[in-house]
């Protein structure tokens, strides 16, 4: 184990932490330790980590803000590559003010505000989506009629063994809250925005933030919507859960939020086991009541990694 950290530390410029508890890297505040956690400072760092993991046959997991993951109480048996500080840059491309290349660690709310200030429309309505650009691309996150798929022109990734590649946005299999991007680390995304009036864009930002403030349990750690809205149903996942009488259901420290039924919150000291138990009960009840099988939006991470389909 010491060998793993020392070798990694000698190959990357960013910090490497050993046996690092992951709860502090998730908005759920839940999750056991990773064997190591690296905060890359550059694409070269990501390449070095993936080369190392390939040589040493060690698992790896990319993580952004951890706002859409539920990490197992036993943690992750490998190296977490956490894109945040150091990967949060913006550059203009070809001196075209409407095209920005953005580091995967850039917080989406910061990008939303920066684009609005610059008079660029396309991502500003995601001001209340508390993740990174890398996580947003992978999840095809969206809000208020905007989602990443609409503005992402290219995605820079590093694949297993450290291979660097740029994927055109048109080659990504964009779907509702999914991009199909898996098994790689997203290091940057190139966006094509459209011009807009900064005052109008800023008003939209204020409106969206006010709307969120009313309907989001910001006082409790959570991961946003736990379930995807079901296709072919005129009711949202939240409405189905509410209709099945599950609002307020509590197991251990986990509870279906009394404010928003598609949020399962950590009321204090919740474990991943508690949250999974609530998920299971909710699914069972909604299926019994409506014959609808709710799909997970949150990514469950166990010791072996993350399953894109929950
Ligand atoms: C209060 C709250 C409100 C929310 N509201 C919304 C909303 O309105 N709309 C919405 O769509 N989502 C919402 N979310 C969910 C979440 O914020 C988004 O899905 C967000 O884009 C996830 O980004 P992240 O950086 O936190 O990803 P993480 O949670 O860190 O990771 C999510 C998945 O992406 C992978 N991943 C992360 N970064 C990378 C990378 N660089 N390369 C490769 N894979 C990567 C991870 O392995 C994991 O499988 C909300 C969450 C919270 C807590």
mmCIF file of C-alpha atoms and ligand atoms in Angstrom:
data_model
loop_
_atom_site.group_PDB
_atom_site.id
_atom_site.type_symbol
_atom_site.label_atom_id
_atom_site.label_comp_id
_atom_site.label_asym_id
_atom_site.label_seq_id
_atom_site.Cartn_x
_atom_site.Cartn_y
_atom_site.Cartn_z
ATOM 1 C CA UNK A 1 0.000 0.000 0.000
ATOM 2 C CA UNK A 2 2.812 2.369 0.946
ATOM 3 C CA UNK A 3 4.436 1.377 -2.319
ATOM 4 C CA UNK A 4 1.288 2.375 -4.239
ATOM 5 C CA UNK A 5 1.181 5.855 -2.769
ATOM 6 C CA UNK A 6 4.912 6.458 -3.037
ATOM 7 C CA UNK A 7 4.970 5.372 -6.680
ATOM 8 C CA UNK A 8 1.923 7.481 -7.538
ATOM 9 C CA UNK A 9 3.286 10.482 -5.670
ATOM 10 C CA UNK A 10 6.536 10.280 -7.588
ATOM 11 C CA UNK A 11 4.694 10.347 -10.920
ATOM 12 C CA UNK A 12 2.120 13.118 -10.487
ATOM 13 C CA UNK A 13 2.410 16.811 -9.616
ATOM 14 C CA UNK A 14 -0.926 16.973 -7.756
ATOM 15 C CA UNK A 15 -1.493 15.732 -4.200
ATOM 16 C CA UNK A 16 -1.879 12.002 -3.485
ATOM 17 C CA UNK A 17 -3.625 10.833 -0.321
ATOM 18 C CA UNK A 18 -3.549 7.360 1.105
ATOM 19 C CA UNK A 19 -6.479 5.416 2.587
ATOM 20 C CA UNK A 20 -8.581 8.527 2.133
ATOM 21 C CA UNK A 21 -12.186 8.592 3.487
ATOM 22 C CA UNK A 22 -14.450 9.545 0.575
ATOM 23 C CA UNK A 23 -17.440 10.938 2.505
ATOM 24 C CA UNK A 24 -15.848 14.407 2.483
ATOM 25 C CA UNK A 25 -15.713 14.291 -1.347
ATOM 26 C CA UNK A 26 -19.456 13.692 -1.812
ATOM 27 C CA UNK A 27 -22.458 15.935 -1.272
ATOM 28 C CA UNK A 28 -24.085 12.974 0.543
ATOM 29 C CA UNK A 29 -21.251 12.989 3.092
ATOM 30 C CA UNK A 30 -21.297 9.178 2.813
ATOM 31 C CA UNK A 31 -18.597 6.733 1.707
ATOM 32 C CA UNK A 32 -15.731 4.668 3.084
ATOM 33 C CA UNK A 33 -12.054 5.041 2.099
ATOM 34 C CA UNK A 34 -10.258 4.731 -1.243
ATOM 35 C CA UNK A 35 -6.834 3.055 -1.371
ATOM 36 C CA UNK A 36 -5.571 6.361 -2.749
ATOM 37 C CA UNK A 37 -6.983 9.652 -3.990
ATOM 38 C CA UNK A 38 -5.196 11.857 -6.519
ATOM 39 C CA UNK A 39 -6.070 15.455 -7.373
ATOM 40 C CA UNK A 40 -4.532 15.895 -10.838
ATOM 41 C CA UNK A 41 -3.076 19.263 -11.790
ATOM 42 C CA UNK A 42 -2.994 18.536 -15.531
ATOM 43 C CA UNK A 43 -3.887 16.046 -18.250
ATOM 44 C CA UNK A 44 -0.318 14.721 -17.879
ATOM 45 C CA UNK A 45 -1.154 13.827 -14.273
ATOM 46 C CA UNK A 46 -4.265 11.915 -15.396
ATOM 47 C CA UNK A 47 -2.206 10.090 -18.047
ATOM 48 C CA UNK A 48 0.398 9.166 -15.424
ATOM 49 C CA UNK A 49 -2.252 7.814 -13.019
ATOM 50 C CA UNK A 50 -3.935 5.710 -15.692
ATOM 51 C CA UNK A 51 -0.584 4.362 -16.905
ATOM 52 C CA UNK A 52 0.287 3.446 -13.350
ATOM 53 C CA UNK A 53 -3.088 1.777 -12.708
ATOM 54 C CA UNK A 54 -2.699 -0.205 -15.915
ATOM 55 C CA UNK A 55 0.810 -1.418 -14.993
ATOM 56 C CA UNK A 56 -0.135 -2.212 -11.392
ATOM 57 C CA UNK A 57 -3.586 -3.659 -12.267
ATOM 58 C CA UNK A 58 -5.266 -1.273 -9.825
ATOM 59 C CA UNK A 59 -8.864 -0.062 -10.264
ATOM 60 C CA UNK A 60 -9.525 3.651 -10.779
ATOM 61 C CA UNK A 61 -12.565 5.874 -10.522
ATOM 62 C CA UNK A 62 -13.060 9.431 -11.778
ATOM 63 C CA UNK A 63 -14.871 11.757 -9.412
ATOM 64 C CA UNK A 64 -15.971 15.373 -9.744
ATOM 65 C CA UNK A 65 -17.821 17.094 -6.921
ATOM 66 C CA UNK A 66 -19.404 13.784 -5.892
ATOM 67 C CA UNK A 67 -22.900 15.291 -6.220
ATOM 68 C CA UNK A 68 -24.416 12.342 -8.052
ATOM 69 C CA UNK A 69 -22.825 9.342 -6.368
ATOM 70 C CA UNK A 70 -23.590 7.058 -3.458
ATOM 71 C CA UNK A 71 -20.305 5.516 -2.332
ATOM 72 C CA UNK A 72 -20.324 2.225 -0.441
ATOM 73 C CA UNK A 73 -19.639 2.224 3.302
ATOM 74 C CA UNK A 74 -16.684 -0.081 2.558
ATOM 75 C CA UNK A 75 -15.262 2.531 0.173
ATOM 76 C CA UNK A 76 -13.537 1.980 -3.176
ATOM 77 C CA UNK A 77 -10.746 -0.529 -3.660
ATOM 78 C CA UNK A 78 -8.540 1.544 -5.947
ATOM 79 C CA UNK A 79 -7.414 5.033 -6.921
ATOM 80 C CA UNK A 80 -9.921 7.884 -7.066
ATOM 81 C CA UNK A 81 -9.027 10.578 -9.612
ATOM 82 C CA UNK A 82 -10.702 13.689 -8.279
ATOM 83 C CA UNK A 83 -11.045 16.499 -10.809
ATOM 84 C CA UNK A 84 -11.520 19.828 -9.124
ATOM 85 C CA UNK A 85 -8.962 22.453 -8.195
ATOM 86 C CA UNK A 86 -6.207 22.489 -10.817
ATOM 87 C CA UNK A 87 -8.616 21.336 -13.549
ATOM 88 C CA UNK A 88 -10.925 24.340 -13.265
ATOM 89 C CA UNK A 89 -9.673 26.504 -16.106
ATOM 90 C CA UNK A 90 -11.336 28.189 -19.112
ATOM 91 C CA UNK A 91 -9.706 29.038 -22.442
ATOM 92 C CA UNK A 92 -11.094 30.643 -25.571
ATOM 93 C CA UNK A 93 -10.569 28.640 -28.743
ATOM 94 C CA UNK A 94 -9.344 30.151 -32.026
ATOM 95 C CA UNK A 95 -10.186 33.608 -30.678
ATOM 96 C CA UNK A 96 -13.866 32.785 -31.242
ATOM 97 C CA UNK A 97 -15.668 34.293 -28.243
ATOM 98 C CA UNK A 98 -18.511 31.755 -28.535
ATOM 99 C CA UNK A 99 -16.255 28.697 -28.200
ATOM 100 C CA UNK A 100 -14.748 27.885 -24.794
ATOM 101 C CA UNK A 101 -12.607 24.935 -23.794
ATOM 102 C CA UNK A 102 -13.189 24.224 -20.124
ATOM 103 C CA UNK A 103 -11.333 21.968 -17.673
ATOM 104 C CA UNK A 104 -13.345 19.038 -16.293
ATOM 105 C CA UNK A 105 -12.901 20.255 -12.723
ATOM 106 C CA UNK A 106 -14.686 23.564 -13.368
ATOM 107 C CA UNK A 107 -17.797 23.829 -11.166
ATOM 108 C CA UNK A 108 -20.886 24.031 -13.388
ATOM 109 C CA UNK A 109 -22.426 26.924 -11.362
ATOM 110 C CA UNK A 110 -19.223 28.960 -11.899
ATOM 111 C CA UNK A 111 -19.292 28.263 -15.633
ATOM 112 C CA UNK A 112 -22.992 29.199 -15.734
ATOM 113 C CA UNK A 113 -22.292 32.598 -14.158
ATOM 114 C CA UNK A 114 -19.159 33.276 -16.233
ATOM 115 C CA UNK A 115 -20.956 32.578 -19.515
ATOM 116 C CA UNK A 116 -23.932 34.749 -18.534
ATOM 117 C CA UNK A 117 -21.579 37.628 -17.640
ATOM 118 C CA UNK A 118 -19.872 37.209 -21.008
ATOM 119 C CA UNK A 119 -23.249 37.343 -22.799
ATOM 120 C CA UNK A 120 -23.241 33.671 -23.769
ATOM 121 C CA UNK A 121 -26.294 31.457 -23.555
ATOM 122 C CA UNK A 122 -26.410 27.649 -23.354
ATOM 123 C CA UNK A 123 -25.385 26.521 -19.889
ATOM 124 C CA UNK A 124 -26.457 29.410 -17.627
ATOM 125 C CA UNK A 125 -29.707 27.730 -16.524
ATOM 126 C CA UNK A 126 -27.608 24.997 -14.886
ATOM 127 C CA UNK A 127 -26.443 27.507 -12.283
ATOM 128 C CA UNK A 128 -28.054 25.397 -9.537
ATOM 129 C CA UNK A 129 -26.548 22.056 -10.625
ATOM 130 C CA UNK A 130 -23.767 21.628 -8.091
ATOM 131 C CA UNK A 131 -21.293 19.449 -10.003
ATOM 132 C CA UNK A 132 -18.252 19.780 -12.237
ATOM 133 C CA UNK A 133 -18.118 20.027 -16.013
ATOM 134 C CA UNK A 134 -16.665 16.470 -16.200
ATOM 135 C CA UNK A 135 -19.516 15.030 -14.133
ATOM 136 C CA UNK A 136 -22.029 17.147 -16.048
ATOM 137 C CA UNK A 137 -20.842 15.836 -19.415
ATOM 138 C CA UNK A 138 -20.845 12.206 -18.224
ATOM 139 C CA UNK A 139 -24.334 12.554 -16.685
ATOM 140 C CA UNK A 140 -25.649 14.883 -19.422
ATOM 141 C CA UNK A 141 -26.913 16.981 -16.555
ATOM 142 C CA UNK A 142 -29.651 19.476 -17.235
ATOM 143 C CA UNK A 143 -32.152 21.914 -15.823
ATOM 144 C CA UNK A 144 -34.830 24.294 -17.085
ATOM 145 C CA UNK A 145 -34.630 23.084 -20.702
ATOM 146 C CA UNK A 146 -30.835 23.139 -21.018
ATOM 147 C CA UNK A 147 -28.499 20.140 -20.865
ATOM 148 C CA UNK A 148 -24.839 19.567 -21.655
ATOM 149 C CA UNK A 149 -25.624 17.732 -24.921
ATOM 150 C CA UNK A 150 -26.907 20.985 -26.470
ATOM 151 C CA UNK A 151 -23.613 22.904 -26.210
ATOM 152 C CA UNK A 152 -20.771 20.360 -25.936
ATOM 153 C CA UNK A 153 -18.894 20.245 -29.249
ATOM 154 C CA UNK A 154 -15.940 18.067 -28.125
ATOM 155 C CA UNK A 155 -14.905 16.018 -25.126
ATOM 156 C CA UNK A 156 -11.239 15.426 -24.239
ATOM 157 C CA UNK A 157 -10.678 12.125 -22.483
ATOM 158 C CA UNK A 158 -7.892 9.917 -21.213
ATOM 159 C CA UNK A 159 -8.565 6.210 -21.599
ATOM 160 C CA UNK A 160 -7.184 3.080 -19.925
ATOM 161 C CA UNK A 161 -3.400 2.964 -20.054
ATOM 162 C CA UNK A 162 -3.209 6.728 -20.584
ATOM 163 C CA UNK A 163 -4.392 7.154 -24.185
ATOM 164 C CA UNK A 164 -5.497 10.709 -24.957
ATOM 165 C CA UNK A 165 -8.435 11.248 -27.322
ATOM 166 C CA UNK A 166 -10.915 13.929 -28.381
ATOM 167 C CA UNK A 167 -14.485 12.758 -28.993
ATOM 168 C CA UNK A 168 -16.713 14.969 -31.188
ATOM 169 C CA UNK A 169 -19.977 15.844 -29.416
ATOM 170 C CA UNK A 170 -21.872 14.356 -32.365
ATOM 171 C CA UNK A 171 -20.321 10.934 -31.594
ATOM 172 C CA UNK A 172 -21.552 10.942 -27.997
ATOM 173 C CA UNK A 173 -24.711 8.895 -27.393
ATOM 174 C CA UNK A 174 -26.535 11.640 -25.492
ATOM 175 C CA UNK A 175 -29.630 10.526 -23.644
ATOM 176 C CA UNK A 176 -31.685 11.808 -20.747
ATOM 177 C CA UNK A 177 -29.180 12.117 -17.850
ATOM 178 C CA UNK A 178 -26.622 9.930 -19.593
ATOM 179 C CA UNK A 179 -23.893 10.272 -22.218
ATOM 180 C CA UNK A 180 -22.727 6.672 -22.522
ATOM 181 C CA UNK A 181 -19.207 7.975 -21.691
ATOM 182 C CA UNK A 182 -17.653 5.381 -19.383
ATOM 183 C CA UNK A 183 -14.256 3.800 -18.747
ATOM 184 C CA UNK A 184 -12.384 7.071 -19.400
ATOM 185 C CA UNK A 185 -11.514 10.250 -17.517
ATOM 186 C CA UNK A 186 -12.977 13.401 -19.048
ATOM 187 C CA UNK A 187 -10.306 16.098 -18.778
ATOM 188 C CA UNK A 188 -11.983 18.956 -20.690
ATOM 189 C CA UNK A 189 -14.998 19.876 -22.797
ATOM 190 C CA UNK A 190 -15.275 22.369 -25.653
ATOM 191 C CA UNK A 191 -18.560 24.301 -25.670
ATOM 192 C CA UNK A 192 -20.220 26.258 -28.452
ATOM 193 C CA UNK A 193 -22.495 28.901 -26.918
ATOM 194 C CA UNK A 194 -24.886 31.366 -28.543
ATOM 195 C CA UNK A 195 -24.869 35.119 -27.958
ATOM 196 C CA UNK A 196 -27.349 36.543 -25.449
ATOM 197 C CA UNK A 197 -28.004 39.694 -23.467
ATOM 198 C CA UNK A 198 -26.110 39.480 -20.130
ATOM 199 C CA UNK A 199 -28.946 41.279 -18.286
ATOM 200 C CA UNK A 200 -31.548 38.797 -19.577
ATOM 201 C CA UNK A 201 -29.302 35.792 -18.846
ATOM 202 C CA UNK A 202 -28.624 37.070 -15.339
ATOM 203 C CA UNK A 203 -32.368 37.522 -14.697
ATOM 204 C CA UNK A 204 -32.893 33.861 -15.745
ATOM 205 C CA UNK A 205 -30.148 32.835 -13.316
ATOM 206 C CA UNK A 206 -31.823 34.695 -10.438
ATOM 207 C CA UNK A 207 -35.225 33.206 -11.325
ATOM 208 C CA UNK A 208 -33.846 29.659 -11.472
ATOM 209 C CA UNK A 209 -31.990 30.036 -8.172
ATOM 210 C CA UNK A 210 -35.121 31.362 -6.446
ATOM 211 C CA UNK A 211 -37.140 28.407 -7.823
ATOM 212 C CA UNK A 212 -34.534 25.964 -6.481
ATOM 213 C CA UNK A 213 -34.382 27.588 -3.090
ATOM 214 C CA UNK A 214 -38.097 26.890 -2.592
ATOM 215 C CA UNK A 215 -38.067 23.218 -3.628
ATOM 216 C CA UNK A 216 -34.660 21.830 -2.585
ATOM 217 C CA UNK A 217 -33.760 20.441 0.848
ATOM 218 C CA UNK A 218 -30.492 22.416 0.976
ATOM 219 C CA UNK A 219 -30.281 21.954 4.752
ATOM 220 C CA UNK A 220 -29.479 18.208 4.423
ATOM 221 C CA UNK A 221 -26.714 16.386 2.524
ATOM 222 C CA UNK A 222 -28.112 14.673 -0.592
ATOM 223 C CA UNK A 223 -27.323 13.776 -4.212
ATOM 224 C CA UNK A 224 -30.148 15.636 -5.980
ATOM 225 C CA UNK A 225 -32.707 13.458 -7.759
ATOM 226 C CA UNK A 226 -32.207 9.803 -6.880
ATOM 227 C CA UNK A 227 -34.398 8.437 -9.713
ATOM 228 C CA UNK A 228 -34.784 9.374 -13.361
ATOM 229 C CA UNK A 229 -38.201 10.597 -14.400
ATOM 230 C CA UNK A 230 -39.836 7.559 -16.037
ATOM 231 C CA UNK A 231 -40.337 7.624 -19.785
ATOM 232 C CA UNK A 232 -43.915 7.360 -20.970
ATOM 233 C CA UNK A 233 -45.415 8.463 -17.658
ATOM 234 C CA UNK A 234 -47.123 11.811 -17.213
ATOM 235 C CA UNK A 235 -45.874 11.845 -13.621
ATOM 236 C CA UNK A 236 -42.357 12.644 -12.457
ATOM 237 C CA UNK A 237 -40.469 10.228 -10.184
ATOM 238 C CA UNK A 238 -41.127 12.635 -7.298
ATOM 239 C CA UNK A 239 -44.874 12.654 -7.958
ATOM 240 C CA UNK A 240 -44.972 8.829 -8.085
ATOM 241 C CA UNK A 241 -43.038 8.504 -4.812
ATOM 242 C CA UNK A 242 -45.260 11.102 -3.171
ATOM 243 C CA UNK A 243 -48.379 9.386 -4.570
ATOM 244 C CA UNK A 244 -47.199 6.077 -3.108
ATOM 245 C CA UNK A 245 -47.130 7.734 0.315
ATOM 246 C CA UNK A 246 -43.371 7.522 0.704
ATOM 247 C CA UNK A 247 -42.591 11.159 1.628
ATOM 248 C CA UNK A 248 -40.852 11.192 4.996
ATOM 249 C CA UNK A 249 -40.047 7.422 4.981
ATOM 250 C CA UNK A 250 -36.999 6.968 7.166
ATOM 251 C CA UNK A 251 -34.521 4.084 7.552
ATOM 252 C CA UNK A 252 -31.552 4.698 9.837
ATOM 253 C CA UNK A 253 -30.251 8.156 8.982
ATOM 254 C CA UNK A 254 -31.745 8.232 5.458
ATOM 255 C CA UNK A 255 -35.099 9.812 4.675
ATOM 256 C CA UNK A 256 -37.289 10.565 1.662
ATOM 257 C CA UNK A 257 -37.281 14.343 1.879
ATOM 258 C CA UNK A 258 -40.597 15.725 3.145
ATOM 259 C CA UNK A 259 -39.953 18.688 0.791
ATOM 260 C CA UNK A 260 -39.092 16.857 -2.465
ATOM 261 C CA UNK A 261 -39.935 13.160 -2.763
ATOM 262 C CA UNK A 262 -37.217 12.391 -5.358
ATOM 263 C CA UNK A 263 -34.543 13.454 -2.859
ATOM 264 C CA UNK A 264 -33.353 10.968 -0.241
ATOM 265 C CA UNK A 265 -31.502 13.010 2.343
ATOM 266 C CA UNK A 266 -28.880 12.218 4.953
ATOM 267 C CA UNK A 267 -30.478 13.406 8.188
ATOM 268 C CA UNK A 268 -27.169 12.873 10.015
ATOM 269 C CA UNK A 269 -24.992 9.784 10.225
ATOM 270 C CA UNK A 270 -26.741 7.973 7.337
ATOM 271 C CA UNK A 271 -24.829 5.088 5.779
ATOM 272 C CA UNK A 272 -24.923 3.931 2.166
ATOM 273 C CA UNK A 273 -26.766 0.866 3.475
ATOM 274 C CA UNK A 274 -29.501 3.123 4.916
ATOM 275 C CA UNK A 275 -29.889 5.010 1.624
ATOM 276 C CA UNK A 276 -29.998 1.761 -0.370
ATOM 277 C CA UNK A 277 -32.673 0.413 1.969
ATOM 278 C CA UNK A 278 -34.822 3.514 1.361
ATOM 279 C CA UNK A 279 -34.202 3.199 -2.402
ATOM 280 C CA UNK A 280 -35.314 -0.441 -2.320
ATOM 281 C CA UNK A 281 -38.488 0.301 -0.323
ATOM 282 C CA UNK A 282 -39.432 3.232 -2.569
ATOM 283 C CA UNK A 283 -38.926 1.194 -5.741
ATOM 284 C CA UNK A 284 -40.980 -1.681 -4.398
ATOM 285 C CA UNK A 285 -43.844 0.559 -3.314
ATOM 286 C CA UNK A 286 -43.952 2.549 -6.578
ATOM 287 C CA UNK A 287 -43.893 -0.642 -8.643
ATOM 288 C CA UNK A 288 -46.711 -2.133 -6.577
ATOM 289 C CA UNK A 289 -48.784 1.042 -6.751
ATOM 290 C CA UNK A 290 -48.187 2.082 -10.386
ATOM 291 C CA UNK A 291 -46.463 -0.855 -12.123
ATOM 292 C CA UNK A 292 -43.501 1.444 -12.888
ATOM 293 C CA UNK A 293 -39.918 0.367 -12.231
ATOM 294 C CA UNK A 294 -37.971 3.468 -11.196
ATOM 295 C CA UNK A 295 -34.464 3.737 -12.703
ATOM 296 C CA UNK A 296 -31.631 5.188 -10.675
ATOM 297 C CA UNK A 297 -30.119 8.529 -11.679
ATOM 298 C CA UNK A 298 -27.595 8.455 -8.804
ATOM 299 C CA UNK A 299 -24.507 6.356 -9.545
ATOM 300 C CA UNK A 300 -23.887 3.639 -6.978
ATOM 301 C CA UNK A 301 -20.168 3.126 -6.334
ATOM 302 C CA UNK A 302 -19.066 -0.059 -4.617
ATOM 303 C CA UNK A 303 -15.590 -1.378 -3.894
ATOM 304 C CA UNK A 304 -15.199 -2.399 -7.535
ATOM 305 C CA UNK A 305 -16.405 0.866 -9.089
ATOM 306 C CA UNK A 306 -19.426 2.654 -10.502
ATOM 307 C CA UNK A 307 -22.226 1.087 -12.477
ATOM 308 C CA UNK A 308 -23.627 3.604 -14.996
ATOM 309 C CA UNK A 309 -27.026 1.882 -14.726
ATOM 310 C CA UNK A 310 -27.064 1.980 -10.973
HETATM 311 C C1 LIG B 1 -28.801 19.667 -4.444
HETATM 312 C C2 LIG B 1 -28.554 18.990 -5.774
HETATM 313 C C3 LIG B 1 -29.276 19.386 -6.901
HETATM 314 C C4 LIG B 1 -29.068 18.767 -8.141
HETATM 315 N N1 LIG B 1 -29.784 19.190 -9.225
HETATM 316 C C5 LIG B 1 -29.569 18.628 -10.436
HETATM 317 C C6 LIG B 1 -30.295 19.078 -11.607
HETATM 318 O O1 LIG B 1 -31.108 19.987 -11.557
HETATM 319 N N2 LIG B 1 -30.031 18.471 -12.784
HETATM 320 C C7 LIG B 1 -29.115 17.468 -12.905
HETATM 321 O O2 LIG B 1 -28.918 16.959 -14.021
HETATM 322 N N3 LIG B 1 -28.421 17.025 -11.819
HETATM 323 C C8 LIG B 1 -28.612 17.574 -10.614
HETATM 324 N N4 LIG B 1 -27.911 17.145 -9.521
HETATM 325 C C9 LIG B 1 -26.972 15.997 -9.670
HETATM 326 C C10 LIG B 1 -25.510 16.387 -9.949
HETATM 327 O O3 LIG B 1 -25.221 17.678 -9.456
HETATM 328 C C11 LIG B 1 -25.174 16.349 -11.454
HETATM 329 O O4 LIG B 1 -25.386 15.062 -11.995
HETATM 330 C C12 LIG B 1 -23.713 16.778 -11.668
HETATM 331 O O5 LIG B 1 -23.497 17.169 -12.987
HETATM 332 C C13 LIG B 1 -22.707 15.682 -11.295
HETATM 333 O O6 LIG B 1 -21.409 16.228 -11.361
HETATM 334 P P1 LIG B 1 -20.270 15.798 -10.356
HETATM 335 O O7 LIG B 1 -19.032 16.500 -10.756
HETATM 336 O O8 LIG B 1 -20.699 15.996 -8.965
HETATM 337 O O9 LIG B 1 -20.181 14.244 -10.699
HETATM 338 P P2 LIG B 1 -19.885 13.074 -9.658
HETATM 339 O O10 LIG B 1 -21.039 12.919 -8.751
HETATM 340 O O11 LIG B 1 -18.554 13.260 -9.057
HETATM 341 O O12 LIG B 1 -19.829 11.819 -10.646
HETATM 342 C C14 LIG B 1 -21.000 11.372 -11.316
HETATM 343 C C15 LIG B 1 -20.579 10.264 -12.292
HETATM 344 O O13 LIG B 1 -19.737 10.821 -13.300
HETATM 345 C C16 LIG B 1 -18.431 10.219 -13.260
HETATM 346 N N5 LIG B 1 -17.468 11.324 -13.441
HETATM 347 C C17 LIG B 1 -17.374 12.471 -12.720
HETATM 348 N N6 LIG B 1 -16.392 13.251 -13.212
HETATM 349 C C18 LIG B 1 -15.850 12.573 -14.257
HETATM 350 C C19 LIG B 1 -14.778 12.835 -15.168
HETATM 351 N N7 LIG B 1 -14.069 13.969 -15.134
HETATM 352 N N8 LIG B 1 -14.491 11.900 -16.105
HETATM 353 C C20 LIG B 1 -15.189 10.733 -16.189
HETATM 354 N N9 LIG B 1 -16.206 10.420 -15.347
HETATM 355 C C21 LIG B 1 -16.526 11.337 -14.396
HETATM 356 C C22 LIG B 1 -18.309 9.551 -11.890
HETATM 357 O O14 LIG B 1 -17.433 8.436 -11.930
HETATM 358 C C23 LIG B 1 -19.762 9.146 -11.632
HETATM 359 O O15 LIG B 1 -20.063 7.936 -12.311
HETATM 360 C C24 LIG B 1 -28.105 17.729 -8.262
HETATM 361 C C25 LIG B 1 -27.364 17.338 -7.122
HETATM 362 C C26 LIG B 1 -27.575 17.962 -5.892
HETATM 363 C C27 LIG B 1 -26.756 17.537 -4.708
#
